PDB file of C-alpha atoms and ligand atoms in Angstrom:
ATOM      1  CA  MET U   1      18.747  -5.702  -2.327  1.00 44.00           C
ATOM      2  CA  ALA U   2      15.893  -5.955   0.072  1.00 46.00           C
ATOM      3  CA  GLY U   3      18.012  -7.819   2.664  1.00 47.00           C
ATOM      4  CA  ASP U   4      16.226  -9.141   5.697  1.00 46.00           C
ATOM      5  CA  ASN U   5      12.768  -8.047   4.679  1.00 52.00           C
ATOM      6  CA  HIS U   6      13.231  -9.706   1.323  1.00 52.00           C
ATOM      7  CA  ALA U   7      14.385 -12.953   2.955  1.00 51.00           C
ATOM      8  CA  ARG U   8      11.214 -12.981   5.077  1.00 55.00           C
ATOM      9  CA  MET U   9       8.941 -12.811   2.050  1.00 65.00           C
ATOM     10  CA  ASN U  10       7.125 -16.053   1.316  1.00 71.00           C
ATOM     11  CA  ASP U  11       7.553 -17.866  -1.986  1.00 93.00           C
ATOM     12  CA  PRO U  12       4.671 -16.404  -4.057  1.00 97.00           C
ATOM     13  CA  LEU U  13       5.843 -12.914  -3.061  1.00 97.00           C
ATOM     14  CA  ARG U  14       9.415 -13.740  -3.943  1.00 97.00           C
ATOM     15  CA  GLY U  15       8.366 -15.191  -7.304  1.00 97.00           C
ATOM     16  CA  LEU U  16       6.307 -12.119  -8.072  1.00 98.00           C
ATOM     17  CA  ALA U  17       9.202  -9.842  -7.081  1.00 98.00           C
ATOM     18  CA  SER U  18      11.423 -11.638  -9.622  1.00 98.00           C
ATOM     19  CA  GLU U  19       8.816 -11.130 -12.343  1.00 98.00           C
ATOM     20  CA  ILE U  20       8.550  -7.421 -11.479  1.00 98.00           C
ATOM     21  CA  ARG U  21      12.350  -7.029 -11.579  1.00 98.00           C
ATOM     22  CA  ALA U  22      12.277  -8.329 -15.163  1.00 98.00           C
ATOM     23  CA  CYS U  23       9.391  -6.045 -16.231  1.00 98.00           C
ATOM     24  CA  MET U  24       9.916  -3.934 -19.355  1.00 98.00           C
ATOM     25  CA  ALA U  25       6.256  -3.071 -19.956  1.00 98.00           C
ATOM     26  CA  CYS U  26       6.891   0.697 -19.923  1.00 98.00           C
ATOM     27  CA  ALA U  27       9.832   2.969 -20.618  1.00 97.00           C
ATOM     28  CA  LEU U  28      10.669   3.557 -16.934  1.00 98.00           C
ATOM     29  CA  HIS U  29      12.864   0.450 -16.751  1.00 98.00           C
ATOM     30  CA  ARG U  30      15.305   2.182 -19.126  1.00 98.00           C
ATOM     31  CA  SER U  31      16.069   5.149 -16.881  1.00 98.00           C
ATOM     32  CA  ALA U  32      15.737   3.428 -13.489  1.00 98.00           C
ATOM     33  CA  ARG U  33      18.604   1.502 -11.876  1.00 98.00           C
ATOM     34  CA  GLN U  34      16.310  -1.351 -10.860  1.00 98.00           C
ATOM     35  CA  ALA U  35      12.698  -2.174 -10.068  1.00 98.00           C
ATOM     36  CA  VAL U  36      11.317  -1.771  -6.567  1.00 98.00           C
ATOM     37  CA  PRO U  37       8.778  -4.615  -6.297  1.00 98.00           C
ATOM     38  CA  GLY U  38       7.705  -4.009  -2.683  1.00 98.00           C
ATOM     39  CA  GLU U  39       8.466  -5.699   0.609  1.00 98.00           C
ATOM     40  CA  GLY U  40       7.030  -6.903   3.883  1.00 98.00           C
ATOM     41  CA  SER U  41       4.349  -9.447   4.658  1.00 97.00           C
ATOM     42  CA  GLY U  42       0.616  -9.911   4.973  1.00 97.00           C
ATOM     43  CA  GLU U  43       0.880 -10.577   8.709  1.00 97.00           C
ATOM     44  CA  SER U  44      -1.099  -7.540   9.896  1.00 97.00           C
ATOM     45  CA  GLY U  45      -3.366  -7.446   6.846  1.00 97.00           C
ATOM     46  CA  VAL U  46      -2.247  -3.876   6.067  1.00 98.00           C
ATOM     47  CA  PHE U  47      -1.092  -3.052   2.537  1.00 98.00           C
ATOM     48  CA  PHE U  48       0.503   0.375   1.926  1.00 98.00           C
ATOM     49  CA  LEU U  49       0.423   1.754  -1.599  1.00 98.00           C
ATOM     50  CA  GLY U  50       2.696   4.714  -2.332  1.00 98.00           C
ATOM     51  CA  GLU U  51       3.353   6.602  -5.555  1.00 98.00           C
ATOM     52  CA  ALA U  52       6.723   5.658  -7.039  1.00 98.00           C
ATOM     53  CA  PRO U  53      10.285   4.897  -5.968  1.00 98.00           C
ATOM     54  CA  GLY U  54      12.506   7.960  -5.489  1.00 98.00           C
ATOM     55  CA  TYR U  55      16.305   8.222  -5.567  1.00 98.00           C
ATOM     56  CA  ASN U  56      17.031   6.152  -2.439  1.00 98.00           C
ATOM     57  CA  GLU U  57      14.500   3.479  -3.351  1.00 98.00           C
ATOM     58  CA  ASP U  58      16.001   3.240  -6.854  1.00 98.00           C
ATOM     59  CA  VAL U  59      19.476   2.740  -5.370  1.00 98.00           C
ATOM     60  CA  GLN U  60      18.429   0.197  -2.735  1.00 98.00           C
ATOM     61  CA  GLY U  61      15.610  -1.598  -4.594  1.00 98.00           C
ATOM     62  CA  ARG U  62      13.369  -1.174  -1.524  1.00 98.00           C
ATOM     63  CA  PRO U  63      10.285   1.013  -1.051  1.00 98.00           C
ATOM     64  CA  PHE U  64      10.142   3.974   1.343  1.00 98.00           C
ATOM     65  CA  VAL U  65      13.746   3.996   2.542  1.00 98.00           C
ATOM     66  CA  GLY U  66      14.376   7.772   2.210  1.00 97.00           C
ATOM     67  CA  ALA U  67      13.041  10.653   4.296  1.00 97.00           C
ATOM     68  CA  ALA U  68       9.382   9.823   3.564  1.00 98.00           C
ATOM     69  CA  GLY U  69      10.122   6.222   4.558  1.00 98.00           C
ATOM     70  CA  GLN U  70      11.605   7.352   7.853  1.00 98.00           C
ATOM     71  CA  LEU U  71       8.404   9.222   8.628  1.00 98.00           C
ATOM     72  CA  LEU U  72       6.349   6.181   7.577  1.00 98.00           C
ATOM     73  CA  ASP U  73       8.418   4.007   9.976  1.00 98.00           C
ATOM     74  CA  GLU U  74       7.772   6.518  12.802  1.00 98.00           C
ATOM     75  CA  LEU U  75       4.039   6.549  12.090  1.00 98.00           C
ATOM     76  CA  LEU U  76       3.971   2.729  12.072  1.00 98.00           C
ATOM     77  CA  ALA U  77       5.921   2.571  15.334  1.00 98.00           C
ATOM     78  CA  GLY U  78       3.472   5.111  16.810  1.00 97.00           C
ATOM     79  CA  ILE U  79       0.660   2.569  16.489  1.00 98.00           C
ATOM     80  CA  GLY U  80       2.831  -0.415  17.440  1.00 96.00           C
ATOM     81  CA  LEU U  81       3.085  -1.850  13.919  1.00 96.00           C
ATOM     82  CA  ASP U  82       6.394  -3.272  12.787  1.00 95.00           C
ATOM     83  CA  ARG U  83       7.365  -2.599   9.172  1.00 96.00           C
ATOM     84  CA  SER U  84       7.914  -6.334   8.601  1.00 96.00           C
ATOM     85  CA  LYS U  85       4.247  -7.038   9.443  1.00 97.00           C
ATOM     86  CA  VAL U  86       2.839  -4.780   6.714  1.00 98.00           C
ATOM     87  CA  PHE U  87       3.350  -4.867   2.964  1.00 98.00           C
ATOM     88  CA  ILE U  88       4.661  -1.714   1.267  1.00 98.00           C
ATOM     89  CA  THR U  89       4.719  -1.054  -2.453  1.00 98.00           C
ATOM     90  CA  ASN U  90       3.998   1.651  -5.043  1.00 98.00           C
ATOM     91  CA  VAL U  91       1.660   2.404  -7.935  1.00 98.00           C
ATOM     92  CA  VAL U  92       4.675   2.265 -10.280  1.00 98.00           C
ATOM     93  CA  ARG U  93       7.593  -0.040  -9.559  1.00 98.00           C
ATOM     94  CA  HIS U  94      10.381   1.839 -11.358  1.00 98.00           C
ATOM     95  CA  ARG U  95      11.561   5.376 -10.498  1.00 98.00           C
ATOM     96  CA  PRO U  96      10.280   8.056 -12.906  1.00 98.00           C
ATOM     97  CA  PRO U  97      13.111  10.337 -14.149  1.00 98.00           C
ATOM     98  CA  GLU U  98      13.726  13.331 -11.845  1.00 96.00           C
ATOM     99  CA  ASN U  99      10.936  12.027  -9.595  1.00 95.00           C
ATOM    100  CA  ARG U 100       8.286  13.382 -11.951  1.00 97.00           C
ATOM    101  CA  ASP U 101       4.686  12.203 -11.553  1.00 96.00           C
ATOM    102  CA  PRO U 102       4.067   8.798 -13.146  1.00 97.00           C
ATOM    103  CA  LEU U 103       2.306   9.021 -16.531  1.00 97.00           C
ATOM    104  CA  PRO U 104      -1.045   7.281 -17.108  1.00 96.00           C
ATOM    105  CA  ASP U 105       0.487   4.622 -19.397  1.00 97.00           C
ATOM    106  CA  GLU U 106       3.194   3.865 -16.788  1.00 98.00           C
ATOM    107  CA  VAL U 107       0.542   3.510 -14.068  1.00 98.00           C
ATOM    108  CA  GLY U 108      -1.540   1.325 -16.401  1.00 98.00           C
ATOM    109  CA  ALA U 109       1.437  -0.907 -17.223  1.00 98.00           C
ATOM    110  CA  CYS U 110       1.984  -1.552 -13.493  1.00 98.00           C
ATOM    111  CA  ASP U 111      -1.678  -2.402 -12.763  1.00 98.00           C
ATOM    112  CA  VAL U 112      -1.043  -6.087 -13.269  1.00 98.00           C
ATOM    113  CA  TRP U 113       1.510  -6.129 -10.407  1.00 98.00           C
ATOM    114  CA  LEU U 114      -0.894  -4.454  -7.993  1.00 98.00           C
ATOM    115  CA  LYS U 115      -3.571  -6.963  -8.916  1.00 98.00           C
ATOM    116  CA  ARG U 116      -1.166  -9.885  -8.394  1.00 98.00           C
ATOM    117  CA  HIS U 117       0.053  -8.561  -5.028  1.00 98.00           C
ATOM    118  CA  LEU U 118      -3.546  -8.140  -3.842  1.00 98.00           C
ATOM    119  CA  GLU U 119      -4.430 -11.662  -5.021  1.00 98.00           C
ATOM    120  CA  ILE U 120      -1.556 -13.130  -2.999  1.00 98.00           C
ATOM    121  CA  LEU U 121      -1.925 -11.016   0.125  1.00 98.00           C
ATOM    122  CA  ARG U 122      -5.708 -10.400   0.295  1.00 98.00           C
ATOM    123  CA  PRO U 123      -5.213  -7.520   2.750  1.00 98.00           C
ATOM    124  CA  LYS U 124      -7.796  -6.407   5.318  1.00 97.00           C
ATOM    125  CA  VAL U 125      -7.122  -2.822   4.354  1.00 98.00           C
ATOM    126  CA  ILE U 126      -5.261  -0.989   1.595  1.00 98.00           C
ATOM    127  CA  VAL U 127      -3.791   2.286   2.821  1.00 98.00           C
ATOM    128  CA  THR U 128      -3.236   4.609  -0.129  1.00 98.00           C
ATOM    129  CA  LEU U 129      -0.501   7.187   0.453  1.00 98.00           C
ATOM    130  CA  GLY U 130      -1.078  10.335  -1.577  1.00 98.00           C
ATOM    131  CA  ARG U 131      -3.340  11.143  -4.485  1.00 96.00           C
ATOM    132  CA  HIS U 132      -1.760   8.901  -7.136  1.00 96.00           C
ATOM    133  CA  ALA U 133      -2.457   5.808  -5.035  1.00 98.00           C
ATOM    134  CA  MET U 134      -5.942   7.063  -4.101  1.00 98.00           C
ATOM    135  CA  TYR U 135      -6.783   7.649  -7.801  1.00 96.00           C
ATOM    136  CA  LYS U 136      -6.312   3.914  -8.426  1.00 96.00           C
ATOM    137  CA  PHE U 137      -9.526   3.301  -6.473  1.00 97.00           C
ATOM    138  CA  PHE U 138     -11.333   6.671  -6.418  1.00 96.00           C
ATOM    139  CA  PRO U 139     -10.279   8.578  -9.541  1.00 95.00           C
ATOM    140  CA  ALA U 140     -12.774  11.400  -9.043  1.00 95.00           C
ATOM    141  CA  GLU U 141     -12.031  12.087  -5.362  1.00 96.00           C
ATOM    142  CA  SER U 142      -9.944  14.708  -3.626  1.00 96.00           C
ATOM    143  CA  ILE U 143      -7.452  13.504  -1.023  1.00 96.00           C
ATOM    144  CA  SER U 144      -8.216  16.345   1.385  1.00 95.00           C
ATOM    145  CA  ARG U 145     -11.870  15.281   1.387  1.00 96.00           C
ATOM    146  CA  VAL U 146     -11.490  11.527   1.786  1.00 97.00           C
ATOM    147  CA  HIS U 147      -8.308  11.018   3.833  1.00 98.00           C
ATOM    148  CA  GLY U 148      -8.883   9.226   7.121  1.00 97.00           C
ATOM    149  CA  LYS U 149     -12.166   7.674   5.977  1.00 97.00           C
ATOM    150  CA  LEU U 150     -12.528   3.951   5.343  1.00 96.00           C
ATOM    151  CA  ARG U 151     -14.241   3.162   2.073  1.00 96.00           C
ATOM    152  CA  LYS U 152     -15.222  -0.003   0.267  1.00 96.00           C
ATOM    153  CA  THR U 153     -14.883  -0.425  -3.488  1.00 96.00           C
ATOM    154  CA  PRO U 154     -17.665  -2.183  -5.439  1.00 94.00           C
ATOM    155  CA  GLU U 155     -15.295  -5.211  -5.537  1.00 94.00           C
ATOM    156  CA  GLY U 156     -15.239  -5.283  -1.732  1.00 95.00           C
ATOM    157  CA  LEU U 157     -11.718  -3.929  -1.173  1.00 97.00           C
ATOM    158  CA  VAL U 158     -11.386  -1.804   1.973  1.00 98.00           C
ATOM    159  CA  ILE U 159      -9.450   1.376   1.176  1.00 98.00           C
ATOM    160  CA  PHE U 160      -8.110   3.874   3.667  1.00 98.00           C
ATOM    161  CA  PRO U 161      -6.740   6.988   1.917  1.00 98.00           C
ATOM    162  CA  MET U 162      -4.046   9.032   3.681  1.00 98.00           C
ATOM    163  CA  PHE U 163      -1.814  11.952   2.755  1.00 98.00           C
ATOM    164  CA  HIS U 164       1.621  10.995   1.442  1.00 98.00           C
ATOM    165  CA  PRO U 165       4.353  11.213   4.133  1.00 98.00           C
ATOM    166  CA  ALA U 166       6.457  13.296   1.687  1.00 98.00           C
ATOM    167  CA  ALA U 167       3.610  15.843   1.561  1.00 98.00           C
ATOM    168  CA  ALA U 168       3.716  16.069   5.369  1.00 97.00           C
ATOM    169  CA  LEU U 169       7.470  16.698   5.201  1.00 98.00           C
ATOM    170  CA  ARG U 170       6.868  19.570   2.761  1.00 97.00           C
ATOM    171  CA  GLN U 171       3.818  20.923   4.628  1.00 96.00           C
ATOM    172  CA  PRO U 172       4.198  20.264   8.366  1.00 95.00           C
ATOM    173  CA  ALA U 173       0.518  21.155   8.877  1.00 94.00           C
ATOM    174  CA  LEU U 174      -0.382  17.798   7.282  1.00 97.00           C
ATOM    175  CA  ARG U 175       1.591  15.808   9.845  1.00 97.00           C
ATOM    176  CA  GLY U 176      -1.191  16.053  12.436  1.00 97.00           C
ATOM    177  CA  ALA U 177      -3.666  14.663   9.900  1.00 97.00           C
ATOM    178  CA  LEU U 178      -1.347  11.718   9.188  1.00 98.00           C
ATOM    179  CA  VAL U 179      -0.907  10.971  12.910  1.00 98.00           C
ATOM    180  CA  ALA U 180      -4.700  11.125  13.398  1.00 98.00           C
ATOM    181  CA  ASP U 181      -5.290   8.861  10.361  1.00 98.00           C
ATOM    182  CA  PHE U 182      -2.805   6.306  11.713  1.00 98.00           C
ATOM    183  CA  ALA U 183      -4.708   6.352  15.023  1.00 98.00           C
ATOM    184  CA  THR U 184      -7.932   5.617  13.083  1.00 98.00           C
ATOM    185  CA  LEU U 185      -6.133   2.776  11.278  1.00 98.00           C
ATOM    186  CA  ALA U 186      -5.080   1.313  14.662  1.00 97.00           C
ATOM    187  CA  LEU U 187      -8.671   1.554  15.872  1.00 97.00           C
ATOM    188  CA  PHE U 188      -9.908  -0.226  12.740  1.00 96.00           C
ATOM    189  CA  LEU U 189      -7.330  -3.003  13.202  1.00 96.00           C
ATOM    190  CA  SER U 190      -8.242  -3.528  16.858  1.00 94.00           C
ATOM    191  CA  ALA U 191     -11.992  -3.456  16.129  1.00 89.00           C
ATOM    192  CA  GLU U 192     -11.778  -5.647  13.024  1.00 75.00           C
ATOM    193  CA  PRO U 193     -11.507  -9.035  14.840  1.00 71.00           C
ATOM    194  CA  VAL U 194     -14.520  -8.061  16.998  1.00 64.00           C
ATOM    195  CA  ALA U 195     -16.559  -7.035  13.935  1.00 66.00           C
ATOM    196  CA  LYS U 196     -15.596 -10.324  12.263  1.00 68.00           C
ATOM    197  CA  ALA U 197     -16.605 -12.357  15.344  1.00 63.00           C
ATOM    198  CA  VAL U 198     -19.989 -10.579  15.489  1.00 64.00           C
ATOM    199  CA  GLU U 199     -20.465 -11.242  11.776  1.00 66.00           C
ATOM    200  CA  GLU U 200     -19.546 -14.933  12.229  1.00 66.00           C
ATOM    201  CA  GLU U 201     -21.907 -15.235  15.205  1.00 68.00           C
ATOM    202  CA  LYS U 202     -24.693 -13.659  13.136  1.00 64.00           C
ATOM    203  CA  THR U 203     -24.040 -16.146  10.340  1.00 58.00           C
ATOM    204  CA  ALA U 204     -23.997 -19.042  12.833  1.00 59.00           C
ATOM    205  CA  ASP U 205     -27.331 -17.828  14.295  1.00 58.00           C
ATOM    206  CA  GLN U 206     -28.819 -17.620  10.823  1.00 55.00           C
ATOM    207  CA  MET U 207     -27.629 -21.145  10.068  1.00 48.00           C
ATOM    208  CA  THR U 208     -29.228 -22.380  13.302  1.00 45.00           C
ATOM    209  CA  LEU U 209     -32.438 -20.642  12.295  1.00 42.00           C
ATOM    210  CA  PHE U 210     -32.332 -22.217   8.848  1.00 39.00           C
ATOM    211  CA  SER U 211     -31.655 -25.703  10.225  1.00 38.00           C
ATOM    212  CA  GLU U 212     -34.580 -25.568  12.680  1.00 36.00           C
TER     213      GLU U 212
HETATM  214  N1  URA M   1       7.639   7.847  -2.124  1.00 61.74           N
HETATM  215  C1  URA M   1       6.842   6.873  -2.608  1.00 61.74           C
HETATM  216  O1  URA M   1       5.714   7.114  -3.002  1.00 61.74           O
HETATM  217  N2  URA M   1       7.306   5.645  -2.639  1.00 61.74           N
HETATM  218  C2  URA M   1       8.502   5.314  -2.188  1.00 61.74           C
HETATM  219  O2  URA M   1       8.841   4.144  -2.236  1.00 61.74           O
HETATM  220  C3  URA M   1       9.304   6.341  -1.667  1.00 61.74           C
HETATM  221  C4  URA M   1       8.865   7.597  -1.644  1.00 61.74           C
END
């Protein structure tokens, strides 16, 4: 069970987690021990999207609790972000057998849960971890080209693609890129309230102009 982090989730998140645990929309629920709906909060406005639960996540029912999760926790701590202040989930919510890549129909079946999580949380930024998560928003892109760059979708979602922490564990050369991308994320989060204030001031000025 998700324990403390689960208990902290607010009601719409908890309700959605129950729906996801009952999902049988693709065949993955047959081989997995349980669903991994996601955990955390919208407090920081950061939403992490990984690929799929692995062995440890399948056992515990929580996302990113294995080796890749440990690295994710370190990267979060490195920019002063507590795991409980971000939301963490995956493109597919059940573990694929033998940790194989999720199939297109499995990814498609889970789309509804991503949409519902985004509707509830309305994050400032969606950090995609790895290419499967990036493909959800930029299907024709290459992760090595776009990682570390903030992009907006036509729907207005702000996406920040990063390498997957598991890739950095396999290829230590990618770790530096992940650390640098987390630093950019921290910069975005610290600049975001200023950008918003400037935008609000501009709007207020325009309203004054219009009312004169
Ligand atoms: N890798 C992922 O993409 N998600 C997890 O939850 C764990 C490892």
